[in-house]
Tab-separated table of C-alpha atoms in Angstrom:
chain	number	residue	atom	x	y	z
A	1	MET	CA	-2.465	19.914	-4.162
A	2	SER	CA	-3.931	17.068	-6.249
A	3	ASN	CA	-5.048	13.575	-5.371
A	4	THR	CA	-2.206	11.099	-4.958
A	5	THR	CA	-2.013	7.409	-5.746
A	6	ARG	CA	0.464	4.784	-4.591
A	7	TRP	CA	2.029	2.096	-6.777
A	8	ARG	CA	4.186	-0.951	-6.100
A	9	ILE	CA	7.167	-1.282	-8.443
A	10	SER	CA	8.053	-4.946	-8.866
A	11	THR	CA	10.901	-4.705	-11.385
A	12	GLY	CA	14.373	-3.381	-10.551
A	13	THR	CA	16.205	-2.362	-7.401
A	14	PHE	CA	15.759	0.937	-5.607
A	15	ILE	CA	19.142	2.193	-6.854
A	16	ASN	CA	18.398	1.031	-10.392
A	17	LEU	CA	15.041	2.817	-10.457
A	18	LEU	CA	16.592	6.021	-9.118
A	19	GLY	CA	19.106	5.826	-11.954
A	20	LYS	CA	16.335	5.503	-14.519
A	21	LEU	CA	14.671	8.652	-13.230
A	22	ASP	CA	18.038	10.433	-13.344
A	23	THR	CA	18.578	9.630	-17.025
A	24	VAL	CA	15.077	9.606	-18.515
A	25	ASP	CA	14.455	12.118	-21.332
A	26	ASN	CA	12.119	12.677	-24.272
A	27	ASP	CA	14.003	10.253	-26.494
A	28	SER	CA	13.917	7.405	-23.972
A	29	LEU	CA	10.186	7.870	-23.371
A	30	GLY	CA	9.381	7.067	-26.977
A	31	ASP	CA	6.122	9.030	-26.752
A	32	PRO	CA	5.641	11.862	-29.269
A	33	THR	CA	2.785	13.313	-27.186
A	34	ILE	CA	5.219	14.191	-24.364
A	35	ARG	CA	7.642	17.037	-24.927
A	36	ASN	CA	10.175	18.982	-22.850
A	37	LEU	CA	10.289	16.409	-20.095
A	38	ASP	CA	12.197	17.589	-17.042
A	39	VAL	CA	12.792	15.329	-14.022
A	40	GLN	CA	14.582	16.968	-11.095
A	41	LYS	CA	15.842	14.870	-8.182
A	42	VAL	CA	15.843	16.873	-4.948
A	43	PHE	CA	18.491	14.942	-2.978
A	44	ASN	CA	21.844	13.687	-4.220
A	45	ASP	CA	22.055	11.300	-1.280
A	46	ASP	CA	18.868	9.388	-0.577
A	47	PRO	CA	17.409	10.404	2.805
A	48	GLU	CA	15.955	7.948	5.283
A	49	GLU	CA	13.270	8.341	7.924
A	50	THR	CA	11.558	5.900	10.261
A	51	PHE	CA	7.841	5.211	9.926
A	52	ASN	CA	5.982	2.560	11.887
A	53	ASN	CA	9.311	1.460	13.421
A	54	THR	CA	10.674	0.745	9.956
A	55	VAL	CA	13.472	2.602	8.157
A	56	VAL	CA	12.311	4.030	4.834
A	57	HIS	CA	14.772	5.071	2.120
A	58	PHE	CA	13.386	7.559	-0.376
A	59	ASN	CA	13.955	10.394	-2.783
A	60	TYR	CA	11.735	13.157	-4.080
A	61	PHE	CA	11.336	14.285	-7.692
A	62	ASN	CA	9.717	17.260	-9.405
A	63	ILE	CA	8.449	16.364	-12.875
A	64	SER	CA	7.232	18.673	-15.632
A	65	TYR	CA	6.357	18.020	-19.265
A	66	GLU	CA	4.146	19.203	-22.101
A	67	LYS	CA	1.302	16.889	-23.068
A	68	VAL	CA	0.509	17.350	-26.753
A	69	SER	CA	-2.944	16.736	-28.190
A	70	ASN	CA	-3.164	14.151	-30.978
A	71	VAL	CA	-5.939	16.206	-32.543
A	72	ASP	CA	-4.664	19.756	-32.967
A	73	GLU	CA	-1.079	19.756	-31.642
A	74	THR	CA	-1.976	22.055	-28.736
A	75	SER	CA	-0.141	21.316	-25.516
A	76	VAL	CA	-0.685	21.603	-21.786
A	77	VAL	CA	2.107	21.792	-19.209
A	78	ASN	CA	1.774	19.145	-16.495
A	79	LYS	CA	3.651	19.250	-13.189
A	80	ASN	CA	3.796	16.388	-10.710
A	81	PHE	CA	5.815	15.250	-7.754
A	82	LEU	CA	7.014	11.707	-7.294
A	83	ILE	CA	8.168	10.058	-4.069
A	84	LEU	CA	10.102	6.862	-4.693
A	85	TYR	CA	10.720	4.863	-1.531
A	86	GLU	CA	11.789	1.455	-0.271
A	87	MET	CA	10.184	-0.125	2.782
A	88	ASN	CA	10.381	-3.731	3.991
A	89	ASN	CA	12.240	-4.738	0.811
A	90	SER	CA	9.423	-3.455	-1.399
A	91	ILE	CA	9.558	-0.386	-3.640
A	92	TYR	CA	6.712	2.101	-3.989
A	93	ALA	CA	5.961	5.304	-5.847
A	94	ILE	CA	3.599	8.020	-4.630
A	95	ILE	CA	2.565	10.458	-7.345
A	96	ASP	CA	0.071	13.324	-7.347
A	97	LYS	CA	-1.774	11.894	-10.309
A	98	ASN	CA	-4.666	9.447	-10.681
A	99	SER	CA	-5.827	9.120	-14.272
A	100	GLY	CA	-2.826	8.257	-16.413
A	101	ALA	CA	-0.514	7.694	-13.434
A	102	LYS	CA	0.276	4.085	-14.306
A	103	SER	CA	1.047	4.948	-17.922
A	104	LEU	CA	3.348	7.801	-16.915
A	105	LEU	CA	5.233	5.661	-14.393
A	106	ARG	CA	5.739	2.889	-16.956
A	107	LYS	CA	7.226	5.425	-19.354
A	108	LEU	CA	9.463	7.042	-16.745
A	109	PHE	CA	10.881	3.635	-15.754
A	110	SER	CA	11.003	2.315	-19.355
A	111	PHE	CA	8.787	-0.657	-18.527
A	112	ASN	CA	7.084	-2.714	-21.230
A	113	GLY	CA	6.023	-5.872	-19.387
A	114	ARG	CA	3.007	-6.800	-17.295
A	115	GLY	CA	2.633	-6.394	-13.550
A	116	GLU	CA	5.624	-4.090	-13.194
A	117	VAL	CA	3.519	-1.216	-11.817
A	118	VAL	CA	0.514	-2.149	-9.676
A	119	GLN	CA	-1.680	0.240	-7.730
A	120	VAL	CA	-1.766	-0.310	-3.955
A	121	ASN	CA	-5.284	-0.026	-2.550
A	122	HIS	CA	-5.640	1.875	0.726
A	123	ASN	CA	-8.693	-0.265	1.661
A	124	ILE	CA	-10.642	2.560	3.295
A	125	THR	CA	-14.266	1.620	2.566
A	126	SER	CA	-17.620	3.364	2.972
A	127	ASN	CA	-18.290	1.150	5.983
A	128	MET	CA	-15.073	2.327	7.622
A	129	ILE	CA	-16.051	5.941	6.988
A	130	VAL	CA	-19.385	5.431	8.765
A	131	TRP	CA	-17.520	3.788	11.641
A	132	LEU	CA	-15.183	6.794	11.842
A	133	ILE	CA	-18.082	9.228	11.996
A	134	SER	CA	-19.604	7.246	14.860
A	135	MET	CA	-16.342	7.427	16.794
A	136	VAL	CA	-16.087	11.185	16.258
A	137	TYR	CA	-19.745	11.799	17.081
A	138	TYR	CA	-19.455	10.016	20.405
A	139	SER	CA	-16.118	11.681	21.223
A	140	ASP	CA	-14.336	8.353	21.267
A	141	ALA	CA	-12.146	8.834	18.207
A	142	SER	CA	-8.752	8.058	19.725
A	143	PHE	CA	-6.501	5.058	19.427
A	144	THR	CA	-3.057	4.297	20.869
A	145	PHE	CA	-0.568	2.276	18.869
A	146	ASN	CA	3.061	1.731	19.902
A	147	ASP	CA	2.672	4.411	22.575
A	148	LYS	CA	1.571	6.968	19.985
A	149	ARG	CA	-1.915	8.448	20.172
A	150	LEU	CA	-4.068	8.995	17.081
A	151	GLU	CA	-7.140	11.189	17.471
A	152	ILE	CA	-9.681	12.163	14.821
A	153	ASP	CA	-10.665	15.725	15.737
A	154	SER	CA	-13.419	16.183	13.197
A	155	ILE	CA	-14.984	15.099	9.936
A	156	ILE	CA	-14.797	18.307	7.899
A	157	GLY	CA	-16.312	17.125	4.640
A	158	PHE	CA	-17.809	14.220	2.748
A	159	LYS	CA	-19.153	13.487	-0.687
A	160	GLY	CA	-21.676	11.002	-1.999
A	161	ASN	CA	-23.946	11.103	-5.011
A	162	THR	CA	-25.103	14.516	-3.820
A	163	GLU	CA	-23.317	17.264	-1.928
A	164	ASP	CA	-24.594	18.729	1.317
A	165	SER	CA	-23.598	21.924	3.085
A	166	LEU	CA	-24.224	20.232	6.458
A	167	ASN	CA	-21.016	18.299	6.212
A	168	LYS	CA	-19.018	18.926	9.358
A	169	VAL	CA	-19.100	16.710	12.429
A	170	SER	CA	-17.064	17.669	15.468
A	171	ALA	CA	-15.825	15.535	18.310
A	172	THR	CA	-16.512	18.411	20.709
A	173	GLY	CA	-19.984	19.566	19.688
A	174	ASP	CA	-23.357	18.216	20.736
A	175	GLY	CA	-25.579	20.933	19.265
A	176	ILE	CA	-28.270	20.807	16.615
A	177	MET	CA	-25.883	21.522	13.715
A	178	ASN	CA	-23.583	18.698	14.771
A	179	ILE	CA	-26.508	16.269	14.939
A	180	LEU	CA	-27.954	17.450	11.629
A	181	SER	CA	-24.547	17.103	9.974
A	182	THR	CA	-24.222	13.567	11.290
A	183	LEU	CA	-27.702	12.618	10.061
A	184	SER	CA	-26.931	14.144	6.674
A	185	PHE	CA	-23.720	12.140	6.562
A	186	LEU	CA	-25.442	8.874	7.488
A	187	LEU	CA	-28.277	9.307	5.002
A	188	GLU	CA	-25.629	9.532	2.267
A	189	SER	CA	-23.634	6.587	3.586
A	190	SER	CA	-24.787	4.080	0.971
A	191	SER	CA	-23.064	6.153	-1.697
A	192	LEU	CA	-20.179	7.684	0.229
A	193	LYS	CA	-17.191	8.221	-1.995
A	194	GLN	CA	-15.020	10.625	-0.073
A	195	VAL	CA	-14.349	11.915	3.423
A	196	LYS	CA	-12.110	14.668	4.745
A	197	ILE	CA	-10.819	14.355	8.292
A	198	ARG	CA	-8.707	16.469	10.612
A	199	LEU	CA	-6.523	14.505	13.012
A	200	GLU	CA	-3.705	14.605	15.509
A	201	TYR	CA	-1.035	11.949	15.771
A	202	ASP	CA	1.881	11.911	18.185
A	203	VAL	CA	3.784	15.176	17.489
A	204	HIS	CA	1.645	16.065	14.451
A	205	GLN	CA	-1.358	18.397	14.714
A	206	ASN	CA	-3.975	19.661	12.298
A	207	LEU	CA	-3.225	17.034	9.666
A	208	GLU	CA	-6.054	17.154	7.116
A	209	LEU	CA	-6.658	14.185	4.810
A	210	LYS	CA	-9.115	13.726	2.007
A	211	ILE	CA	-9.671	10.000	1.524
A	212	ASP	CA	-11.517	8.790	-1.547
A	213	THR	CA	-12.853	5.261	-1.983
A	214	ASN	CA	-11.208	5.227	-5.436
A	215	ASN	CA	-7.868	4.780	-3.597
A	216	THR	CA	-6.688	8.372	-3.774
A	217	ILE	CA	-5.372	10.493	-0.897
A	218	GLU	CA	-4.966	14.252	-0.715
A	219	ILE	CA	-3.348	16.177	2.140
A	220	SER	CA	-3.901	19.870	2.880
A	221	ILE	CA	-0.177	20.491	3.224
A	222	ASP	CA	-0.427	24.106	4.373
A	223	LYS	CA	-2.850	23.307	7.215
A	224	TYR	CA	-0.318	21.115	8.994
A	225	LEU	CA	1.035	22.038	12.426
A	226	GLY	CA	3.658	19.852	14.025
A	227	SER	CA	7.276	18.796	14.197
A	228	TYR	CA	7.790	18.735	10.409
A	229	SER	CA	7.378	22.520	10.516
A	230	ASN	CA	10.203	22.861	13.026
A	231	ASP	CA	13.526	23.334	11.252
A	232	GLU	CA	15.417	22.374	14.416
A	233	ASP	CA	13.771	18.930	14.425
A	234	PHE	CA	14.702	18.305	10.776
A	235	PRO	CA	17.981	20.147	10.101
A	236	ASN	CA	18.748	18.064	6.994
A	237	TYR	CA	15.882	19.642	5.057
A	238	SER	CA	15.446	23.182	3.759
A	239	PRO	CA	12.281	25.284	3.308
A	240	THR	CA	12.475	24.865	-0.480
A	241	ASP	CA	13.006	21.101	-0.808
A	242	GLY	CA	9.345	20.135	-0.427
A	243	HIS	CA	9.860	18.258	2.833
A	244	LEU	CA	6.427	19.228	4.163
A	245	ILE	CA	4.997	17.386	1.172
A	246	PHE	CA	7.006	14.172	1.148
A	247	LEU	CA	7.198	13.763	4.934
A	248	GLN	CA	3.441	14.145	5.367
A	249	TYR	CA	2.641	11.745	2.539
A	250	LEU	CA	5.133	9.161	3.764
A	251	LEU	CA	3.679	9.462	7.272
A	252	VAL	CA	0.139	8.936	5.977
A	253	TYR	CA	0.842	6.058	3.604
A	254	CYS	CA	3.451	4.231	5.688
A	255	GLU	CA	2.063	4.738	9.193
A	256	LEU	CA	-1.336	6.370	9.566
A	257	LEU	CA	-3.364	4.334	7.069
A	258	PRO	CA	-2.180	0.987	8.520
A	259	ILE	CA	-3.043	2.253	12.029
A	260	ILE	CA	-6.548	3.316	10.976
A	261	ARG	CA	-7.128	-0.075	9.356
A	262	GLN	CA	-5.889	-1.892	12.464
A	263	TRP	CA	-8.103	0.292	14.663
A	264	PHE	CA	-11.115	-0.632	12.534
A	265	GLU	CA	-10.220	-4.328	12.499
A	266	GLU	CA	-9.949	-4.371	16.293
A	267	SER	CA	-13.357	-2.705	16.539
A	268	THR	CA	-14.938	-5.315	14.279
A	269	ASP	CA	-13.230	-8.110	16.223
A	270	ASN	CA	-14.421	-6.852	19.609
A	271	PRO	CA	-17.503	-8.662	20.924
A	272	ALA	CA	-20.691	-6.638	21.212
A	273	PRO	CA	-21.053	-5.285	24.775
A	274	ASN	CA	-23.696	-6.613	27.136
A	275	GLU	CA	-26.673	-4.263	27.147
A	276	ASN	CA	-26.781	-4.445	30.957
A	277	ASP	CA	-23.151	-3.402	31.310
A	278	GLN	CA	-23.301	0.356	31.877
A	279	GLU	CA	-19.510	0.654	31.836
A	280	ALA	CA	-19.142	-0.920	28.391
A	281	ASN	CA	-18.096	1.257	25.492
A	282	ARG	CA	-20.731	0.536	22.885
A	283	TYR	CA	-18.794	2.308	20.158
A	284	ASN	CA	-15.630	0.287	20.546
A	285	HIS	CA	-17.464	-2.368	18.577
A	286	TRP	CA	-18.655	-2.310	14.981
A	287	GLY	CA	-20.812	-4.951	13.357
A	288	GLU	CA	-23.692	-5.485	10.950
A	289	ASP	CA	-26.343	-3.934	13.185
A	290	ASP	CA	-24.290	-0.977	14.388
A	291	TYR	CA	-25.124	1.308	11.482
A	292	LYS	CA	-28.858	0.996	12.210
A	293	GLU	CA	-28.264	1.490	15.915
A	294	PHE	CA	-26.108	4.547	15.276
A	295	LEU	CA	-28.695	6.097	12.943
A	296	THR	CA	-31.433	5.509	15.520
A	297	SER	CA	-29.340	7.016	18.277
A	298	VAL	CA	-28.534	10.162	16.288
A	299	SER	CA	-32.205	10.532	15.294
A	300	ASN	CA	-33.206	10.289	18.948
A	301	ASP	CA	-30.611	12.904	19.855
A	302	LEU	CA	-32.113	15.252	17.278
A	303	MET	CA	-35.670	14.735	18.524
A	304	LYS	CA	-34.492	15.337	22.090
A	305	LYS	CA	-32.829	18.610	21.106
A	306	VAL	CA	-35.932	19.742	19.209
A	307	GLN	CA	-38.145	18.885	22.186
A	308	GLU	CA	-35.839	20.832	24.505
A	309	LYS	CA	-36.111	23.844	22.199
A	310	GLN	CA	-39.907	23.566	22.084
A	311	ASP	CA	-40.085	23.320	25.886
A	312	ALA	CA	-37.891	26.403	26.237
A	313	LEU	CA	-40.247	28.410	24.011
A	314	ASN	CA	-43.347	27.457	26.006
């Protein structure tokens, strides 16, 4: 599965845009570098699901085409999925494409004006990633919103300017490897570009997300365990319609990302706890000095573990 991006479509109604995707072909694209375009709509009647207490109307498309080189006429077959959905009177497109996504969407919808397709930023920053790792490290990575519980089980990968094999931090481990992984993560934090997390949310388990600061999202579809895998819970979908793809991506974009941002905003709004208050949760707050404090704390944990090992050998 490739990185996805999300775009706001500001021209046309939902029904009108669906119609354009139904009728688009090579001739209407007007692009000689695209051949054998095939756009397949999965559902004749547009499904609807509820995310974040809001009804979302959508449809799912499989797209394939040959991209022809301007240099030597060689071609490469490209395949993408597209989720077109309407939420809160706004229309969005999720596509598993980053570079060239805007250009392709403009061609598919026959747009030629400005501002008709605008990328929607997910606003997950490097600072938020460091905050997440602190919550996981101190086993406090859970948040309840509208009676639904979100829990980050582990950070299972990250990427900065360099790559490090010590890249897993668990909410359940307190050993040397967990501490070393956290230190490795923090030392790269000034250049963090990407993080991969495993989480649970409500009736969804083992949902793995790769979040990149360039506003792309990738989900490990096959790792998912939860209600979307239960045919009895979703009788309107079949095993071949791609529902594990579009339901997971709609859940992430429409519900989970806003909850993570709200969780972070509440943490930054919370006042710093009194140092004399032993009952205070120090990691339910995040401010300018918290990164330094977190780094110091993890370093101290490592030195304590090393000292314990030395004492055991004596």
